[in-house]
Amino acid sequence: MRKLWVMIFLFICLVGKAQQSRIYFYPDFIPTKITYKNGSAFQVMGNYDVVNLKFMYKQGEQLMELINPQLVDTIFISDSKWTYHNNSFCEVVKRPNGIVYNVAWHITKVNKGYVGAYGTSQVPSKKVEIFDNLGMGDMSLTSGLNNAFSNATQSGGSGLNLDVWKNKNQSTYYFTKNGREYGVKGMKSVLKAFPDKKKEIKAYTRANKLDMMNAENALQVIDYLMTL
């Protein structure tokens, strides 16, 4: 009975809740172990919604949301682990140099308009979402792209307009350097965090064609910051 009440307390069913459409981190809901600070642990089929910043799981066909994340110690899913850090779910990312970062993945969708058989259109006759790949490594963002093109192929017809969306990386990268934790999101925040190294950072990113919009590029920028 105690376990049942704990489950009721920790999870909430999403019924009729308004939100943005979802983009999941993993291609599908997969076996996940959630451990709590009080020592309890639960096995679920989980995934992370990088648009709405919610850890989700399924109970049968019912979609559920993990609540009270501050009580969570670690989430183990696939070959990675997640923690709740600075009020966000973060993937613990270990780099080739051995340094560990906490990455709060966050993707927003920006509508780029409609493209039809005869060029750009302002009003779609039929909408099919198309997502570009943000370069998030193992993230499942390409699944949205594949599904969209599959739907477009099935629909067919010259009258089809495609509702084109672009994924925008709004992720925050947390790392500790010289005993201080930094959280950077874009190049402006990087330069602000290291004002005395602006010249070196700009030269490095320009020479290596790096920005913060691509996840692997962003991690390479952080790797470089650790060497300064």
C-alpha positions as YAML, in Angstrom:
chain: A
units: angstrom
residues:
- id: 1
  name: MET
  ca: [0.00, 0.00, 0.00]
- id: 2
  name: ARG
  ca: [2.84, 2.41, 0.88]
- id: 3
  name: LYS
  ca: [4.45, 1.79, -2.53]
- id: 4
  name: LEU
  ca: [1.15, 2.48, -4.27]
- id: 5
  name: TRP
  ca: [0.76, 5.84, -2.50]
- id: 6
  name: VAL
  ca: [4.37, 6.73, -3.33]
- id: 7
  name: MET
  ca: [3.66, 6.05, -7.00]
- id: 8
  name: ILE
  ca: [0.51, 8.18, -6.88]
- id: 9
  name: PHE
  ca: [2.44, 10.98, -5.21]
- id: 10
  name: LEU
  ca: [5.37, 10.90, -7.64]
- id: 11
  name: PHE
  ca: [3.51, 10.58, -10.92]
- id: 12
  name: ILE
  ca: [0.62, 12.44, -12.50]
- id: 13
  name: CYS
  ca: [-1.45, 11.44, -15.49]
- id: 14
  name: LEU
  ca: [-1.62, 13.91, -18.33]
- id: 15
  name: VAL
  ca: [-5.25, 14.24, -19.30]
- id: 16
  name: GLY
  ca: [-6.36, 17.20, -21.41]
- id: 17
  name: LYS
  ca: [-3.34, 19.31, -20.41]
- id: 18
  name: ALA
  ca: [-2.46, 22.07, -22.92]
- id: 19
  name: GLN
  ca: [1.14, 22.09, -24.08]
- id: 20
  name: GLN
  ca: [3.38, 22.35, -27.09]
- id: 21
  name: SER
  ca: [3.78, 19.30, -29.32]
- id: 22
  name: ARG
  ca: [6.51, 16.97, -28.14]
- id: 23
  name: ILE
  ca: [9.97, 16.04, -29.41]
- id: 24
  name: TYR
  ca: [11.45, 13.09, -27.58]
- id: 25
  name: PHE
  ca: [15.12, 12.59, -26.77]
- id: 26
  name: TYR
  ca: [15.05, 8.86, -27.54]
- id: 27
  name: PRO
  ca: [13.44, 7.20, -30.58]
- id: 28
  name: ASP
  ca: [10.97, 5.33, -28.38]
- id: 29
  name: PHE
  ca: [9.97, 4.77, -24.77]
- id: 30
  name: ILE
  ca: [12.58, 2.44, -23.34]
- id: 31
  name: PRO
  ca: [13.31, 0.67, -20.02]
- id: 32
  name: THR
  ca: [14.15, 3.28, -17.40]
- id: 33
  name: LYS
  ca: [15.15, 3.05, -13.75]
- id: 34
  name: ILE
  ca: [14.24, 6.00, -11.54]
- id: 35
  name: THR
  ca: [15.99, 6.17, -8.16]
- id: 36
  name: TYR
  ca: [14.98, 8.53, -5.39]
- id: 37
  name: LYS
  ca: [16.91, 10.22, -2.60]
- id: 38
  name: ASN
  ca: [15.01, 8.15, -0.03]
- id: 39
  name: GLY
  ca: [16.44, 4.96, -1.57]
- id: 40
  name: SER
  ca: [13.32, 3.79, -3.44]
- id: 41
  name: ALA
  ca: [13.50, 2.88, -7.11]
- id: 42
  name: PHE
  ca: [10.99, 2.19, -9.90]
- id: 43
  name: GLN
  ca: [11.21, 0.61, -13.35]
- id: 44
  name: VAL
  ca: [9.21, 2.29, -16.12]
- id: 45
  name: MET
  ca: [9.19, 2.76, -19.89]
- id: 46
  name: GLY
  ca: [10.49, 6.32, -20.13]
- id: 47
  name: ASN
  ca: [11.56, 9.14, -22.43]
- id: 48
  name: TYR
  ca: [12.39, 12.84, -22.15]
- id: 49
  name: ASP
  ca: [10.39, 15.59, -23.85]
- id: 50
  name: VAL
  ca: [12.98, 18.20, -24.88]
- id: 51
  name: VAL
  ca: [10.33, 20.75, -25.89]
- id: 52
  name: ASN
  ca: [8.26, 20.84, -22.69]
- id: 53
  name: LEU
  ca: [11.18, 19.79, -20.43]
- id: 54
  name: LYS
  ca: [9.32, 16.90, -18.84]
- id: 55
  name: PHE
  ca: [10.35, 13.37, -18.11]
- id: 56
  name: MET
  ca: [7.58, 11.11, -19.40]
- id: 57
  name: TYR
  ca: [6.70, 7.47, -18.97]
- id: 58
  name: LYS
  ca: [3.99, 5.08, -20.10]
- id: 59
  name: GLN
  ca: [1.72, 2.89, -18.08]
- id: 60
  name: GLY
  ca: [0.14, 0.69, -20.70]
- id: 61
  name: GLU
  ca: [-1.13, 3.17, -23.28]
- id: 62
  name: GLN
  ca: [-1.45, 5.97, -20.73]
- id: 63
  name: LEU
  ca: [1.10, 8.78, -20.96]
- id: 64
  name: MET
  ca: [2.35, 9.95, -17.58]
- id: 65
  name: GLU
  ca: [4.54, 12.80, -16.33]
- id: 66
  name: LEU
  ca: [7.15, 12.55, -13.61]
- id: 67
  name: ILE
  ca: [6.46, 15.15, -10.94]
- id: 68
  name: ASN
  ca: [8.32, 16.28, -7.83]
- id: 69
  name: PRO
  ca: [11.66, 15.91, -9.67]
- id: 70
  name: GLN
  ca: [13.50, 17.43, -6.72]
- id: 71
  name: LEU
  ca: [13.02, 14.08, -4.97]
- id: 72
  name: VAL
  ca: [14.83, 12.22, -7.77]
- id: 73
  name: ASP
  ca: [18.44, 11.14, -7.32]
- id: 74
  name: THR
  ca: [19.28, 9.59, -10.70]
- id: 75
  name: ILE
  ca: [17.42, 8.38, -13.78]
- id: 76
  name: PHE
  ca: [19.09, 5.58, -15.72]
- id: 77
  name: ILE
  ca: [17.85, 5.25, -19.31]
- id: 78
  name: SER
  ca: [19.57, 3.53, -22.22]
- id: 79
  name: ASP
  ca: [23.31, 3.84, -21.55]
- id: 80
  name: SER
  ca: [23.03, 7.31, -20.01]
- id: 81
  name: LYS
  ca: [22.03, 8.84, -16.70]
- id: 82
  name: TRP
  ca: [20.11, 11.98, -15.79]
- id: 83
  name: THR
  ca: [19.87, 14.11, -12.68]
- id: 84
  name: TYR
  ca: [17.76, 17.07, -11.59]
- id: 85
  name: HIS
  ca: [20.12, 20.04, -11.53]
- id: 86
  name: ASN
  ca: [19.35, 23.77, -11.25]
- id: 87
  name: ASN
  ca: [15.62, 23.11, -11.62]
- id: 88
  name: SER
  ca: [16.09, 21.16, -14.86]
- id: 89
  name: PHE
  ca: [16.51, 17.55, -15.90]
- id: 90
  name: CYS
  ca: [20.09, 17.19, -17.13]
- id: 91
  name: GLU
  ca: [21.87, 14.41, -18.96]
- id: 92
  name: VAL
  ca: [25.24, 13.62, -17.40]
- id: 93
  name: VAL
  ca: [27.64, 13.76, -20.36]
- id: 94
  name: LYS
  ca: [31.17, 12.41, -20.05]
- id: 95
  name: ARG
  ca: [33.52, 13.78, -22.69]
- id: 96
  name: PRO
  ca: [36.54, 12.01, -24.26]
- id: 97
  name: ASN
  ca: [38.77, 14.14, -22.03]
- id: 98
  name: GLY
  ca: [37.09, 12.56, -19.02]
- id: 99
  name: ILE
  ca: [35.36, 15.75, -17.88]
- id: 100
  name: VAL
  ca: [31.68, 15.47, -16.97]
- id: 101
  name: TYR
  ca: [29.07, 18.10, -17.90]
- id: 102
  name: ASN
  ca: [25.38, 18.40, -17.04]
- id: 103
  name: VAL
  ca: [23.36, 19.25, -20.12]
- id: 104
  name: ALA
  ca: [19.80, 20.54, -19.79]
- id: 105
  name: TRP
  ca: [18.54, 19.70, -23.28]
- id: 106
  name: HIS
  ca: [15.91, 22.12, -24.53]
- id: 107
  name: ILE
  ca: [14.61, 22.36, -28.10]
- id: 108
  name: THR
  ca: [12.11, 24.90, -29.40]
- id: 109
  name: LYS
  ca: [10.38, 24.73, -32.76]
- id: 110
  name: VAL
  ca: [10.37, 27.74, -35.05]
- id: 111
  name: ASN
  ca: [7.92, 27.82, -37.95]
- id: 112
  name: LYS
  ca: [9.73, 28.61, -41.21]
- id: 113
  name: GLY
  ca: [6.59, 28.81, -43.35]
- id: 114
  name: TYR
  ca: [5.10, 26.50, -45.94]
- id: 115
  name: VAL
  ca: [6.67, 25.02, -49.02]
- id: 116
  name: GLY
  ca: [4.43, 23.58, -51.73]
- id: 117
  name: ALA
  ca: [4.88, 21.96, -55.12]
- id: 118
  name: TYR
  ca: [4.90, 25.37, -56.78]
- id: 119
  name: GLY
  ca: [7.14, 27.17, -54.29]
- id: 120
  name: THR
  ca: [6.53, 29.04, -51.07]
- id: 121
  name: SER
  ca: [2.95, 29.31, -49.86]
- id: 122
  name: GLN
  ca: [1.47, 31.38, -47.05]
- id: 123
  name: VAL
  ca: [-1.62, 29.22, -46.51]
- id: 124
  name: PRO
  ca: [-1.19, 25.43, -46.53]
- id: 125
  name: SER
  ca: [-3.70, 23.16, -48.21]
- id: 126
  name: LYS
  ca: [-2.50, 20.34, -45.98]
- id: 127
  name: LYS
  ca: [0.09, 20.58, -43.25]
- id: 128
  name: VAL
  ca: [2.87, 18.09, -42.65]
- id: 129
  name: GLU
  ca: [5.52, 19.00, -40.08]
- id: 130
  name: ILE
  ca: [9.12, 18.67, -41.22]
- id: 131
  name: PHE
  ca: [11.91, 18.97, -38.68]
- id: 132
  name: ASP
  ca: [15.54, 19.52, -39.53]
- id: 133
  name: ASN
  ca: [18.17, 17.59, -37.57]
- id: 134
  name: LEU
  ca: [19.86, 19.82, -35.04]
- id: 135
  name: GLY
  ca: [22.84, 17.51, -34.79]
- id: 136
  name: MET
  ca: [22.03, 16.25, -31.32]
- id: 137
  name: GLY
  ca: [23.98, 13.00, -31.58]
- id: 138
  name: ASP
  ca: [21.82, 10.11, -30.35]
- id: 139
  name: MET
  ca: [18.77, 12.31, -29.92]
- id: 140
  name: SER
  ca: [15.61, 11.26, -31.73]
- id: 141
  name: LEU
  ca: [15.02, 14.54, -33.56]
- id: 142
  name: THR
  ca: [15.49, 12.82, -36.91]
- id: 143
  name: SER
  ca: [12.47, 10.61, -36.18]
- id: 144
  name: GLY
  ca: [10.19, 13.61, -36.61]
- id: 145
  name: LEU
  ca: [11.81, 14.28, -39.99]
- id: 146
  name: ASN
  ca: [11.42, 10.67, -41.12]
- id: 147
  name: ASN
  ca: [7.79, 10.54, -40.00]
- id: 148
  name: ALA
  ca: [7.02, 13.82, -41.76]
- id: 149
  name: PHE
  ca: [8.45, 12.70, -45.08]
- id: 150
  name: SER
  ca: [6.68, 9.38, -44.73]
- id: 151
  name: ASN
  ca: [3.37, 11.17, -44.24]
- id: 152
  name: ALA
  ca: [4.08, 13.49, -47.16]
- id: 153
  name: THR
  ca: [4.84, 10.54, -49.43]
- id: 154
  name: GLN
  ca: [1.66, 8.77, -48.41]
- id: 155
  name: SER
  ca: [-0.42, 11.90, -48.92]
- id: 156
  name: GLY
  ca: [1.07, 12.69, -52.32]
- id: 157
  name: GLY
  ca: [-0.41, 15.12, -54.81]
- id: 158
  name: SER
  ca: [0.86, 18.43, -56.19]
- id: 159
  name: GLY
  ca: [-1.50, 20.34, -53.89]
- id: 160
  name: LEU
  ca: [0.39, 19.27, -50.75]
- id: 161
  name: ASN
  ca: [2.07, 22.07, -48.81]
- id: 162
  name: LEU
  ca: [4.61, 21.18, -46.17]
- id: 163
  name: ASP
  ca: [4.57, 22.97, -42.83]
- id: 164
  name: VAL
  ca: [8.29, 23.50, -42.28]
- id: 165
  name: TRP
  ca: [9.69, 23.86, -38.78]
- id: 166
  name: LYS
  ca: [13.23, 24.41, -37.62]
- id: 167
  name: ASN
  ca: [14.55, 23.00, -34.36]
- id: 168
  name: LYS
  ca: [16.31, 25.65, -32.28]
- id: 169
  name: ASN
  ca: [18.81, 24.60, -29.64]
- id: 170
  name: GLN
  ca: [18.09, 26.35, -26.33]
- id: 171
  name: SER
  ca: [20.04, 23.86, -24.22]
- id: 172
  name: THR
  ca: [22.11, 24.91, -21.21]
- id: 173
  name: TYR
  ca: [25.54, 23.37, -20.60]
- id: 174
  name: TYR
  ca: [26.70, 23.26, -16.98]
- id: 175
  name: PHE
  ca: [30.37, 22.73, -16.15]
- id: 176
  name: THR
  ca: [32.71, 23.46, -13.26]
- id: 177
  name: LYS
  ca: [36.04, 25.23, -13.75]
- id: 178
  name: ASN
  ca: [38.38, 26.26, -10.93]
- id: 179
  name: GLY
  ca: [35.72, 25.48, -8.35]
- id: 180
  name: ARG
  ca: [33.06, 27.63, -10.01]
- id: 181
  name: GLU
  ca: [30.04, 26.33, -11.89]
- id: 182
  name: TYR
  ca: [29.10, 27.94, -15.18]
- id: 183
  name: GLY
  ca: [25.89, 27.53, -17.16]
- id: 184
  name: VAL
  ca: [26.10, 28.67, -20.79]
- id: 185
  name: LYS
  ca: [23.44, 28.54, -23.48]
- id: 186
  name: GLY
  ca: [24.72, 30.50, -26.49]
- id: 187
  name: MET
  ca: [27.89, 32.20, -27.65]
- id: 188
  name: LYS
  ca: [26.90, 35.46, -25.98]
- id: 189
  name: SER
  ca: [26.70, 33.76, -22.61]
- id: 190
  name: VAL
  ca: [30.06, 32.05, -23.25]
- id: 191
  name: LEU
  ca: [31.76, 35.37, -23.96]
- id: 192
  name: LYS
  ca: [30.05, 36.95, -20.95]
- id: 193
  name: ALA
  ca: [31.28, 34.16, -18.68]
- id: 194
  name: PHE
  ca: [34.87, 34.59, -19.88]
- id: 195
  name: PRO
  ca: [35.21, 38.30, -20.71]
- id: 196
  name: ASP
  ca: [39.00, 38.27, -20.51]
- id: 197
  name: LYS
  ca: [39.20, 35.41, -23.04]
- id: 198
  name: LYS
  ca: [36.89, 36.83, -25.72]
- id: 199
  name: LYS
  ca: [39.64, 37.19, -28.31]
- id: 200
  name: GLU
  ca: [40.89, 33.60, -27.90]
- id: 201
  name: ILE
  ca: [37.37, 32.14, -27.88]
- id: 202
  name: LYS
  ca: [36.31, 34.02, -31.01]
- id: 203
  name: ALA
  ca: [39.49, 32.98, -32.81]
- id: 204
  name: TYR
  ca: [39.04, 29.32, -31.85]
- id: 205
  name: THR
  ca: [35.37, 29.09, -32.80]
- id: 206
  name: ARG
  ca: [35.97, 30.93, -36.07]
- id: 207
  name: ALA
  ca: [38.93, 28.71, -37.04]
- id: 208
  name: ASN
  ca: [36.99, 25.53, -36.24]
- id: 209
  name: LYS
  ca: [33.64, 26.77, -37.57]
- id: 210
  name: LEU
  ca: [31.89, 26.12, -34.26]
- id: 211
  name: ASP
  ca: [28.70, 27.59, -32.82]
- id: 212
  name: MET
  ca: [26.35, 26.73, -29.98]
- id: 213
  name: MET
  ca: [23.41, 25.71, -32.18]
- id: 214
  name: ASN
  ca: [24.82, 22.27, -32.94]
- id: 215
  name: ALA
  ca: [25.10, 20.11, -29.81]
- id: 216
  name: GLU
  ca: [28.44, 18.49, -30.61]
- id: 217
  name: ASN
  ca: [29.87, 21.85, -31.63]
- id: 218
  name: ALA
  ca: [28.66, 23.34, -28.35]
- id: 219
  name: LEU
  ca: [30.33, 20.56, -26.37]
- id: 220
  name: GLN
  ca: [33.57, 21.17, -28.28]
- id: 221
  name: VAL
  ca: [33.35, 24.83, -27.30]
- id: 222
  name: ILE
  ca: [32.95, 23.82, -23.65]
- id: 223
  name: ASP
  ca: [35.93, 21.44, -23.98]
- id: 224
  name: TYR
  ca: [37.99, 24.38, -25.20]
- id: 225
  name: LEU
  ca: [36.83, 26.60, -22.33]
- id: 226
  name: MET
  ca: [38.11, 24.01, -19.88]
- id: 227
  name: THR
  ca: [41.63, 24.46, -21.31]
- id: 228
  name: LEU
  ca: [41.72, 28.25, -20.82]
...
